[in-house]
mmCIF file of C-alpha atoms in Angstrom:
data_model
loop_
_atom_site.group_PDB
_atom_site.id
_atom_site.type_symbol
_atom_site.label_atom_id
_atom_site.label_comp_id
_atom_site.label_asym_id
_atom_site.label_seq_id
_atom_site.Cartn_x
_atom_site.Cartn_y
_atom_site.Cartn_z
ATOM 1 C CA UNK A 244 11.071 13.109 2.201
ATOM 2 C CA UNK A 245 12.760 15.235 5.314
ATOM 3 C CA UNK A 246 12.616 18.663 3.631
ATOM 4 C CA UNK A 247 9.017 18.362 3.415
ATOM 5 C CA UNK A 248 7.443 15.651 5.764
ATOM 6 C CA UNK A 249 9.843 15.972 8.960
ATOM 7 C CA UNK A 250 12.188 18.907 8.148
ATOM 8 C CA UNK A 251 13.252 18.599 11.891
ATOM 9 C CA UNK A 252 15.032 15.122 10.852
ATOM 10 C CA UNK A 253 16.685 16.435 7.881
ATOM 11 C CA UNK A 254 20.077 15.337 9.175
ATOM 12 C CA UNK A 255 22.778 13.267 9.613
ATOM 13 C CA UNK A 256 21.307 11.282 12.463
ATOM 14 C CA UNK A 257 17.944 10.581 10.396
ATOM 15 C CA UNK A 258 17.930 11.182 6.816
ATOM 16 C CA UNK A 259 21.596 10.195 6.232
ATOM 17 C CA UNK A 260 20.804 7.121 7.806
ATOM 18 C CA UNK A 261 18.087 6.529 5.500
ATOM 19 C CA UNK A 262 20.839 8.007 2.229
ATOM 20 C CA UNK A 263 23.489 5.314 3.491
ATOM 21 C CA UNK A 264 21.485 2.544 3.722
ATOM 22 C CA UNK A 265 19.674 2.775 -0.186
ATOM 23 C CA UNK A 266 24.017 3.706 -1.616
ATOM 24 C CA UNK A 267 25.053 0.142 0.017
ATOM 25 C CA UNK A 268 22.273 -1.285 -0.772
ATOM 26 C CA UNK A 269 21.007 -2.545 2.504
ATOM 27 C CA UNK A 270 18.254 -2.768 4.690
ATOM 28 C CA UNK A 271 18.107 -0.049 7.733
ATOM 29 C CA UNK A 272 16.478 -0.911 11.203
ATOM 30 C CA UNK A 273 17.617 0.856 14.010
ATOM 31 C CA UNK A 274 16.427 2.305 16.566
ATOM 32 C CA UNK A 275 17.973 5.495 18.189
ATOM 33 C CA UNK A 276 17.201 8.333 20.796
ATOM 34 C CA UNK A 277 15.854 11.783 19.926
ATOM 35 C CA UNK A 278 14.733 15.028 20.679
ATOM 36 C CA UNK A 279 12.284 16.955 18.250
ATOM 37 C CA UNK A 280 12.522 20.523 18.764
ATOM 38 C CA UNK A 281 11.288 22.253 15.474
ATOM 39 C CA UNK A 282 8.391 24.763 16.510
ATOM 40 C CA UNK A 283 7.550 23.655 19.451
ATOM 41 C CA UNK A 284 9.276 22.813 22.848
ATOM 42 C CA UNK A 285 12.182 19.462 22.786
ATOM 43 C CA UNK A 286 10.457 16.498 23.162
ATOM 44 C CA UNK A 287 12.693 13.477 23.891
ATOM 45 C CA UNK A 288 11.666 10.267 21.828
ATOM 46 C CA UNK A 289 12.860 7.181 20.631
ATOM 47 C CA UNK A 290 13.078 6.807 16.486
ATOM 48 C CA UNK A 291 12.853 3.748 14.748
ATOM 49 C CA UNK A 292 13.940 3.772 11.312
ATOM 50 C CA UNK A 293 13.164 1.349 8.643
ATOM 51 C CA UNK A 294 14.083 0.787 5.120
ATOM 52 C CA UNK A 295 14.706 -1.786 2.761
ATOM 53 C CA UNK A 296 17.195 -1.830 -0.780
ATOM 54 C CA UNK A 297 14.050 -3.256 -2.686
ATOM 55 C CA UNK A 298 11.041 -1.640 -1.404
ATOM 56 C CA UNK A 299 9.962 1.736 -2.005
ATOM 57 C CA UNK A 300 8.499 2.746 1.254
ATOM 58 C CA UNK A 301 10.576 4.033 4.337
ATOM 59 C CA UNK A 302 9.311 4.440 7.426
ATOM 60 C CA UNK A 303 10.212 6.815 10.809
ATOM 61 C CA UNK A 304 8.314 6.006 14.220
ATOM 62 C CA UNK A 305 7.925 7.716 16.990
ATOM 63 C CA UNK A 306 8.104 6.727 20.198
ATOM 64 C CA UNK A 307 7.312 9.156 23.058
ATOM 65 C CA UNK A 308 9.360 8.756 25.864
ATOM 66 C CA UNK A 309 7.637 9.222 29.244
#
């Protein structure tokens, strides 16, 4: 997912959290501070990462910091 949709999130802070939760079979609901930087000026945001072991869809919600 992160290589096509959001390559700037294909790292240990974001993508690996989803992978770890899937491997352990646990739910994921974390909010982290993050800086979007790919092909743009750096933008501080909060990311909410949501996934469940019995659901195929995973979510990344972005809240721009003010």
